[in-house]
Amino acid sequence: MRVKPSRVLLHLILATGALIMIVPFAWMLISSLKSHAEISAYPPVIWPTEWVWSNYPNAMGFAPFGTYFRNSLLIAIGHTVINLALATMAGYALARVPFRGRSLIFMAILGTMMIPTYTKIVPQYLIAKGMPFFGGNDYLGRGGFGWLDSWWVLIVPGALTPFAIFMFRQFYLSLPTELEEAARIDGMGEFAIFGRVMTPLVKPAIATVALITFENSWNNFLWPLIVTTRDDLRVIQVGLAAFQQVEKTEWAYLMAGSTLATIPMIVLFLFTQRYFVQGFATAGIK
Amino acid sequence: MTVTSLPAKAPAAGAPPGPTRAPRRRRRLGYERRRAAWLMLTPALIHLTWWIGIPVLATFVLAFTHYDVLAGTVTWAGLDNFTEIFADETWNTSILHTVVYTFFTVPVAMALAVVIAVLLNAKMRARAWYRAAFFLPHITATVAIALVWMWMFEPNIGLFNAVLAMFGVNGPAWLSDPDFAMAAVIVVSVWKGVGLKMLIYLAALQSIPPETYEAADLDGASGPRRFWSITLPLLKPATFFVFVVSMIDAFQVFDQVYVLTPDGGPANATTVMTFEIYRTAFSEFRISTACAQSLVLFAFLLVLTVISRRLTGKDDDAR
């Protein structure tokens, strides 16, 4: 038998580490419910004597967190739905149908996965700004603001990730050919085989891709930051950052806003941990 | 990568699906399948070309031209943009800051991650809970959680300096002190980054067969000895993968820098390359200059990936 370190020590180390990871979340929650006197007290009050739930409605009075929240939710759902639709189709085509140029296309998609954000973001902005016929632009995309400050720019560019295509291709590849052939002999069309026979079999991949897409979209900051200026189009992360720069010292409200911006993902993660872990462990890519 | 080595399951183009079918039917079927495949693939290809392919090419083109935003004209500039950015003191400092940030964040987070993964790679109670705790920071929004750290780093009534005061240490002003701002950003990033790296290591550890350790057990090798001589070498592909992904991430750090230290931090102590690109492109609208800066960042990532590939051996497929 191998010599194991004592279980107690192991748990002690891991519990200490886990505690360090959790402290900021706990501090965020506690601070969001502190009264004005207690949050500015020194030394800090660890456990509040009164829990001020009205911090949440008050914070929403300072900044439209409800709108931010709704925007983030709509965009995240939009990204998830579109990504699932486009990426399952593309992944299926790349995995199950032999055609000329298939491996070349697949290699190109792998290549796009490796492209860093900053190697594309400036022209992406220009493309959005120069979208013809939108936002006062002429047919050449000049004169107006194009897609800037619109739902289009918040949803369309980020709606498909090469990572999702890659994931689905891997899952479709692992399905047996017999199923497909049996369905074909039964006279099913190619799209029905894709939608009704094969796709129901990759449900774990759908869950994983859906969760990771939702998470990335919900947490995304840079793109919404650069393409929106209107307050009613702000997503929660951008709204929160803007709120901080105006109300630098309203810590209770800031923590209430942070809680609103993190709680949906935390809850989602705790309930669907398995799919998240599987997705990140197999792909390891953000 | 795992992907490329997988054999294609479907038969090659034109191969007979079954011996009983007539050739004409077979040809029609192949045509129908290919048509369906192209229909399914086209939306994705258009999207990727439009939003990734063209932008990447455009970054390269714009970096070597003068692009006038207002007039919409593009004129050849050669290396002008590059000589311009390297004459800029702030940009050069931002490169240094990025390197310093990466140099401290990546190895520290990786070392912590591999240790935690090894500790977690045993059957024990509450394992899933520990894993969730370490991974939680990765899935929460950087902006929101950076605000929480900002609150903890608050110099007068924040948690950190209160704890330090208990030990008689007079805490610094952290984010508004040029000597400590970068350190604070690094602490947040290590905290946030450790979970994903741990998870990749954990997946790699679980693929190591237990028999591997048998010889070491016979020799009576100690725990740390087994870790150095067996586990770490076997984790080499995972390490390469984690290293490259972490470095690409670290070189592109933006969210926490933007939130924790707005406007580049005290005395520009935390301007990183991405922040300068952001500033050049989206508040000064010097598009071509920003593209040249983006290419410098890209070159760094490329060179670092190639070097780490050399250092850890060629095969990254087992990861």
Short mmCIF file of C-alpha atoms in Angstrom, two decimals, chain A:
data_model
loop_
_atom_site.label_atom_id
_atom_site.label_comp_id
_atom_site.label_asym_id
_atom_site.label_seq_id
_atom_site.Cartn_x
_atom_site.Cartn_y
_atom_site.Cartn_z
CA MET A 1 0.00 0.00 0.00
CA ARG A 2 1.13 3.49 -0.71
CA VAL A 3 1.76 5.70 2.25
CA LYS A 4 -1.10 8.16 2.38
CA PRO A 5 -0.87 11.43 4.25
CA SER A 6 -3.31 11.44 7.08
CA ARG A 7 -6.86 12.03 5.96
CA VAL A 8 -7.30 14.71 8.57
CA LEU A 9 -4.41 16.72 7.22
CA LEU A 10 -5.70 16.31 3.66
CA HIS A 11 -9.13 17.56 4.60
CA LEU A 12 -7.62 20.37 6.61
CA ILE A 13 -5.58 21.62 3.65
CA LEU A 14 -8.45 21.28 1.19
CA ALA A 15 -10.97 22.87 3.52
CA THR A 16 -8.67 25.84 4.12
CA GLY A 17 -8.17 26.26 0.39
CA ALA A 18 -11.87 25.95 -0.33
CA LEU A 19 -12.61 28.50 2.38
CA ILE A 20 -10.23 31.00 0.78
CA MET A 21 -12.04 30.52 -2.51
CA ILE A 22 -15.44 31.04 -0.89
CA VAL A 23 -14.65 34.03 1.35
CA PRO A 24 -15.14 36.70 -1.36
CA PHE A 25 -18.59 35.31 -2.20
CA ALA A 26 -19.61 35.21 1.45
CA TRP A 27 -18.26 38.71 2.02
CA MET A 28 -20.17 39.95 -1.01
CA LEU A 29 -23.46 38.54 0.29
CA ILE A 30 -22.94 39.76 3.84
CA SER A 31 -21.86 43.23 2.73
CA SER A 32 -24.85 43.55 0.41
CA LEU A 33 -27.14 43.25 3.43
CA LYS A 34 -25.34 45.59 5.83
CA SER A 35 -26.71 48.88 7.07
CA HIS A 36 -24.91 52.07 6.18
CA ALA A 37 -23.44 52.36 9.66
CA GLU A 38 -22.15 48.81 9.74
CA ILE A 39 -20.61 48.76 6.30
CA SER A 40 -18.50 51.83 7.05
CA ALA A 41 -17.52 50.65 10.52
CA TYR A 42 -13.93 49.94 11.47
CA PRO A 43 -12.98 47.26 12.25
CA PRO A 44 -15.42 45.59 9.82
CA VAL A 45 -18.51 43.99 11.27
CA ILE A 46 -18.32 40.30 10.37
CA TRP A 47 -21.94 39.40 11.12
CA PRO A 48 -24.46 42.25 10.77
CA THR A 49 -26.82 42.90 13.65
CA GLU A 50 -29.60 43.82 11.24
CA TRP A 51 -30.04 42.52 7.72
CA VAL A 52 -30.98 45.35 5.39
CA TRP A 53 -32.83 43.70 2.53
CA SER A 54 -33.92 47.10 1.27
CA ASN A 55 -30.39 47.55 -0.09
CA TYR A 56 -31.52 45.63 -3.16
CA PRO A 57 -34.49 47.82 -4.13
CA ASN A 58 -32.42 50.87 -3.20
CA ALA A 59 -29.56 49.79 -5.45
CA MET A 60 -32.05 49.37 -8.27
CA GLY A 61 -33.16 52.92 -7.62
CA PHE A 62 -29.61 54.14 -8.19
CA ALA A 63 -29.10 52.26 -11.43
CA PRO A 64 -31.56 50.25 -13.56
CA PHE A 65 -30.20 46.87 -12.52
CA GLY A 66 -33.51 45.29 -13.50
CA THR A 67 -33.00 46.40 -17.11
CA TYR A 68 -29.35 45.34 -17.09
CA PHE A 69 -30.36 41.97 -15.72
CA ARG A 70 -33.06 41.50 -18.38
CA ASN A 71 -30.66 42.53 -21.17
CA SER A 72 -28.01 40.07 -20.02
CA LEU A 73 -30.59 37.32 -19.74
CA LEU A 74 -32.04 37.94 -23.22
CA ILE A 75 -28.60 38.06 -24.81
CA ALA A 76 -27.38 34.96 -23.01
CA ILE A 77 -30.49 33.02 -24.02
CA GLY A 78 -30.21 34.30 -27.59
CA HIS A 79 -26.56 33.27 -27.82
CA THR A 80 -27.30 29.85 -26.39
CA VAL A 81 -30.19 29.10 -28.73
CA ILE A 82 -28.44 30.31 -31.89
CA ASN A 83 -25.17 28.64 -30.98
CA LEU A 84 -26.91 25.31 -30.39
CA ALA A 85 -28.82 25.53 -33.66
CA LEU A 86 -25.89 26.52 -35.90
CA ALA A 87 -23.20 24.48 -34.18
CA THR A 88 -25.15 21.21 -34.06
CA MET A 89 -25.79 21.48 -37.79
CA ALA A 90 -22.21 22.35 -38.62
CA GLY A 91 -20.81 19.73 -36.27
CA TYR A 92 -23.10 17.10 -37.74
CA ALA A 93 -22.14 17.94 -41.31
CA LEU A 94 -18.45 17.78 -40.44
CA ALA A 95 -18.76 14.53 -38.54
CA ARG A 96 -21.21 12.44 -40.54
CA VAL A 97 -21.13 13.44 -44.17
CA PRO A 98 -18.09 12.86 -46.33
CA PHE A 99 -17.52 15.58 -48.88
CA ARG A 100 -14.59 17.16 -50.61
CA GLY A 101 -12.80 19.78 -48.53
CA ARG A 102 -14.27 18.57 -45.26
CA SER A 103 -11.02 18.18 -43.37
CA LEU A 104 -9.80 21.50 -44.72
CA ILE A 105 -12.90 23.23 -43.36
CA PHE A 106 -12.51 21.45 -40.07
CA MET A 107 -8.89 22.53 -39.77
CA ALA A 108 -9.92 26.10 -40.54
CA ILE A 109 -12.53 25.98 -37.77
CA LEU A 110 -9.91 24.64 -35.36
CA GLY A 111 -7.73 27.54 -36.44
CA THR A 112 -10.44 30.08 -35.63
CA MET A 113 -10.63 28.57 -32.14
CA MET A 114 -7.04 29.60 -31.51
CA ILE A 115 -7.44 33.22 -32.59
CA PRO A 116 -7.04 35.54 -29.61
CA THR A 117 -9.80 38.09 -29.01
CA TYR A 118 -7.52 41.04 -29.61
CA THR A 119 -6.49 39.89 -33.06
CA LYS A 120 -10.03 40.43 -34.30
CA ILE A 121 -11.87 42.82 -32.03
CA VAL A 122 -10.95 46.13 -33.68
CA PRO A 123 -12.14 45.12 -37.18
CA GLN A 124 -15.20 43.44 -35.62
CA TYR A 125 -16.10 46.82 -34.23
CA LEU A 126 -15.54 48.43 -37.63
CA ILE A 127 -17.70 45.80 -39.33
CA ALA A 128 -20.50 46.42 -36.84
CA LYS A 129 -20.17 50.15 -37.29
CA GLY A 130 -20.13 49.87 -41.07
CA MET A 131 -23.15 47.61 -41.44
CA PRO A 132 -24.94 48.93 -44.55
CA PHE A 133 -28.47 50.32 -44.23
CA PHE A 134 -28.43 50.18 -40.44
CA GLY A 135 -28.23 53.06 -37.99
CA GLY A 136 -28.22 55.76 -40.66
CA ASN A 137 -25.63 54.08 -42.87
CA ASP A 138 -25.80 54.21 -46.66
CA TYR A 139 -25.38 51.13 -48.88
CA LEU A 140 -21.60 51.27 -48.41
CA GLY A 141 -21.94 51.42 -44.64
CA ARG A 142 -20.94 55.05 -44.36
CA GLY A 143 -22.43 57.97 -42.54
CA GLY A 144 -24.05 56.40 -39.51
CA PHE A 145 -23.38 54.13 -36.60
CA GLY A 146 -24.46 50.88 -38.20
CA TRP A 147 -25.13 48.18 -35.66
CA LEU A 148 -23.57 50.06 -32.76
CA ASP A 149 -25.97 50.53 -29.87
CA SER A 150 -28.41 47.92 -31.08
CA TRP A 151 -29.56 44.44 -30.16
CA TRP A 152 -28.01 43.17 -33.40
CA VAL A 153 -24.47 43.90 -32.33
CA LEU A 154 -25.01 42.45 -28.88
CA ILE A 155 -26.39 39.17 -30.19
CA VAL A 156 -25.13 38.38 -33.70
CA PRO A 157 -21.30 38.52 -33.54
CA GLY A 158 -21.06 36.36 -30.42
CA ALA A 159 -23.82 33.96 -31.39
CA LEU A 160 -21.59 31.20 -32.77
CA THR A 161 -18.45 29.79 -31.22
CA PRO A 162 -16.06 27.49 -33.10
CA PHE A 163 -15.65 25.66 -29.81
CA ALA A 164 -19.28 24.54 -29.96
CA ILE A 165 -18.88 23.22 -33.52
CA PHE A 166 -15.80 21.34 -32.39
CA MET A 167 -17.59 19.81 -29.37
CA PHE A 168 -20.58 18.69 -31.42
CA ARG A 169 -18.41 17.21 -34.15
CA GLN A 170 -16.64 15.09 -31.55
CA PHE A 171 -19.93 13.85 -30.12
CA TYR A 172 -21.55 13.11 -33.48
CA LEU A 173 -18.44 11.22 -34.55
CA SER A 174 -18.89 8.79 -31.69
CA LEU A 175 -22.39 7.71 -32.80
CA PRO A 176 -22.74 4.39 -34.66
CA THR A 177 -23.36 4.47 -38.43
CA GLU A 178 -26.04 1.76 -38.24
CA LEU A 179 -28.61 4.12 -36.74
CA GLU A 180 -28.24 6.55 -39.56
CA GLU A 181 -28.42 3.82 -42.19
CA ALA A 182 -31.49 2.22 -40.64
CA ALA A 183 -33.25 5.57 -40.66
CA ARG A 184 -32.26 6.10 -44.28
CA ILE A 185 -33.64 2.72 -45.31
CA ASP A 186 -36.87 3.71 -43.57
CA GLY A 187 -36.97 6.57 -46.03
CA MET A 188 -36.16 9.42 -43.69
CA GLY A 189 -34.73 12.59 -45.19
CA GLU A 190 -31.28 13.84 -44.29
CA PHE A 191 -32.59 16.65 -42.12
CA ALA A 192 -34.95 14.33 -40.25
CA ILE A 193 -32.08 11.95 -39.58
CA PHE A 194 -30.09 14.86 -38.18
CA GLY A 195 -32.90 16.32 -36.11
CA ARG A 196 -34.88 13.33 -34.96
CA VAL A 197 -32.40 10.46 -34.86
CA MET A 198 -28.90 11.73 -34.23
CA THR A 199 -29.30 14.95 -32.28
CA PRO A 200 -31.36 13.43 -29.45
CA LEU A 201 -28.37 11.17 -28.86
CA VAL A 202 -25.96 14.02 -28.13
CA LYS A 203 -27.97 15.52 -25.29
CA PRO A 204 -24.97 15.62 -22.90
CA ALA A 205 -23.07 17.70 -25.44
CA ILE A 206 -26.07 19.98 -25.85
CA ALA A 207 -26.21 20.52 -22.09
CA THR A 208 -22.49 21.21 -21.88
CA VAL A 209 -22.38 23.61 -24.82
CA ALA A 210 -25.54 25.36 -23.68
CA LEU A 211 -24.18 25.96 -20.19
CA ILE A 212 -20.76 27.14 -21.34
CA THR A 213 -22.30 29.43 -23.97
CA PHE A 214 -24.70 30.89 -21.42
CA GLU A 215 -21.89 31.39 -18.92
CA ASN A 216 -19.59 33.11 -21.41
CA SER A 217 -22.37 35.32 -22.63
CA TRP A 218 -23.54 36.29 -19.16
CA ASN A 219 -20.00 37.12 -18.04
CA ASN A 220 -18.89 38.83 -21.24
CA PHE A 221 -17.68 42.37 -20.69
CA LEU A 222 -15.38 43.75 -23.38
CA TRP A 223 -17.65 43.46 -26.42
CA PRO A 224 -20.79 44.98 -24.82
CA LEU A 225 -18.55 47.64 -23.30
CA ILE A 226 -17.25 48.85 -26.64
CA VAL A 227 -20.40 48.57 -28.74
CA THR A 228 -23.01 50.09 -26.43
CA THR A 229 -23.32 53.52 -24.94
CA ARG A 230 -27.06 53.64 -24.31
CA ASP A 231 -28.01 52.90 -20.73
CA ASP A 232 -31.06 50.83 -21.70
CA LEU A 233 -28.87 48.47 -23.77
CA ARG A 234 -26.25 47.88 -21.11
CA VAL A 235 -25.68 44.35 -19.91
CA ILE A 236 -25.29 43.75 -16.21
CA GLN A 237 -21.50 43.52 -16.18
CA VAL A 238 -21.12 46.81 -18.04
CA GLY A 239 -23.86 48.43 -15.97
CA LEU A 240 -22.13 47.33 -12.80
CA ALA A 241 -18.76 48.71 -13.89
CA ALA A 242 -20.39 52.01 -14.87
CA PHE A 243 -22.23 52.18 -11.56
CA GLN A 244 -18.96 51.66 -9.69
CA GLN A 245 -17.30 54.53 -11.49
CA VAL A 246 -20.11 56.88 -10.46
CA GLU A 247 -20.90 55.67 -6.94
CA LYS A 248 -17.44 54.73 -5.75
CA THR A 249 -18.29 54.44 -2.07
CA GLU A 250 -21.77 52.94 -2.01
CA TRP A 251 -20.33 49.56 -1.13
CA ALA A 252 -23.57 47.98 0.08
CA TYR A 253 -25.29 48.82 -3.21
CA LEU A 254 -22.27 47.75 -5.21
CA MET A 255 -22.24 44.41 -3.43
CA ALA A 256 -25.98 44.06 -4.04
CA GLY A 257 -25.33 44.67 -7.75
CA SER A 258 -22.45 42.18 -7.75
CA THR A 259 -24.69 39.62 -6.10
CA LEU A 260 -27.31 40.10 -8.81
CA ALA A 261 -24.61 39.71 -11.45
CA THR A 262 -23.12 36.51 -10.01
CA ILE A 263 -25.96 34.62 -8.32
CA PRO A 264 -27.61 33.30 -11.52
CA MET A 265 -24.35 31.66 -12.62
CA ILE A 266 -23.57 30.31 -9.16
CA VAL A 267 -26.99 28.70 -8.84
CA LEU A 268 -26.83 27.34 -12.38
CA PHE A 269 -23.38 25.94 -11.73
CA LEU A 270 -24.27 24.24 -8.46
CA PHE A 271 -27.21 22.46 -10.07
CA THR A 272 -25.47 21.45 -13.27
CA GLN A 273 -21.91 20.98 -12.04
CA ARG A 274 -21.52 17.66 -13.82
CA TYR A 275 -21.97 19.14 -17.30
CA PHE A 276 -19.78 22.14 -16.58
CA VAL A 277 -16.97 20.00 -15.23
CA GLN A 278 -17.23 17.60 -18.12
CA GLY A 279 -17.22 20.39 -20.66
CA PHE A 280 -14.27 22.25 -19.22
CA ALA A 281 -12.30 19.11 -18.53
CA THR A 282 -12.62 17.73 -22.04
CA ALA A 283 -12.16 20.99 -23.84
CA GLY A 284 -10.37 23.08 -21.28
CA ILE A 285 -11.15 26.15 -23.30
CA LYS A 286 -13.00 29.16 -22.06
#
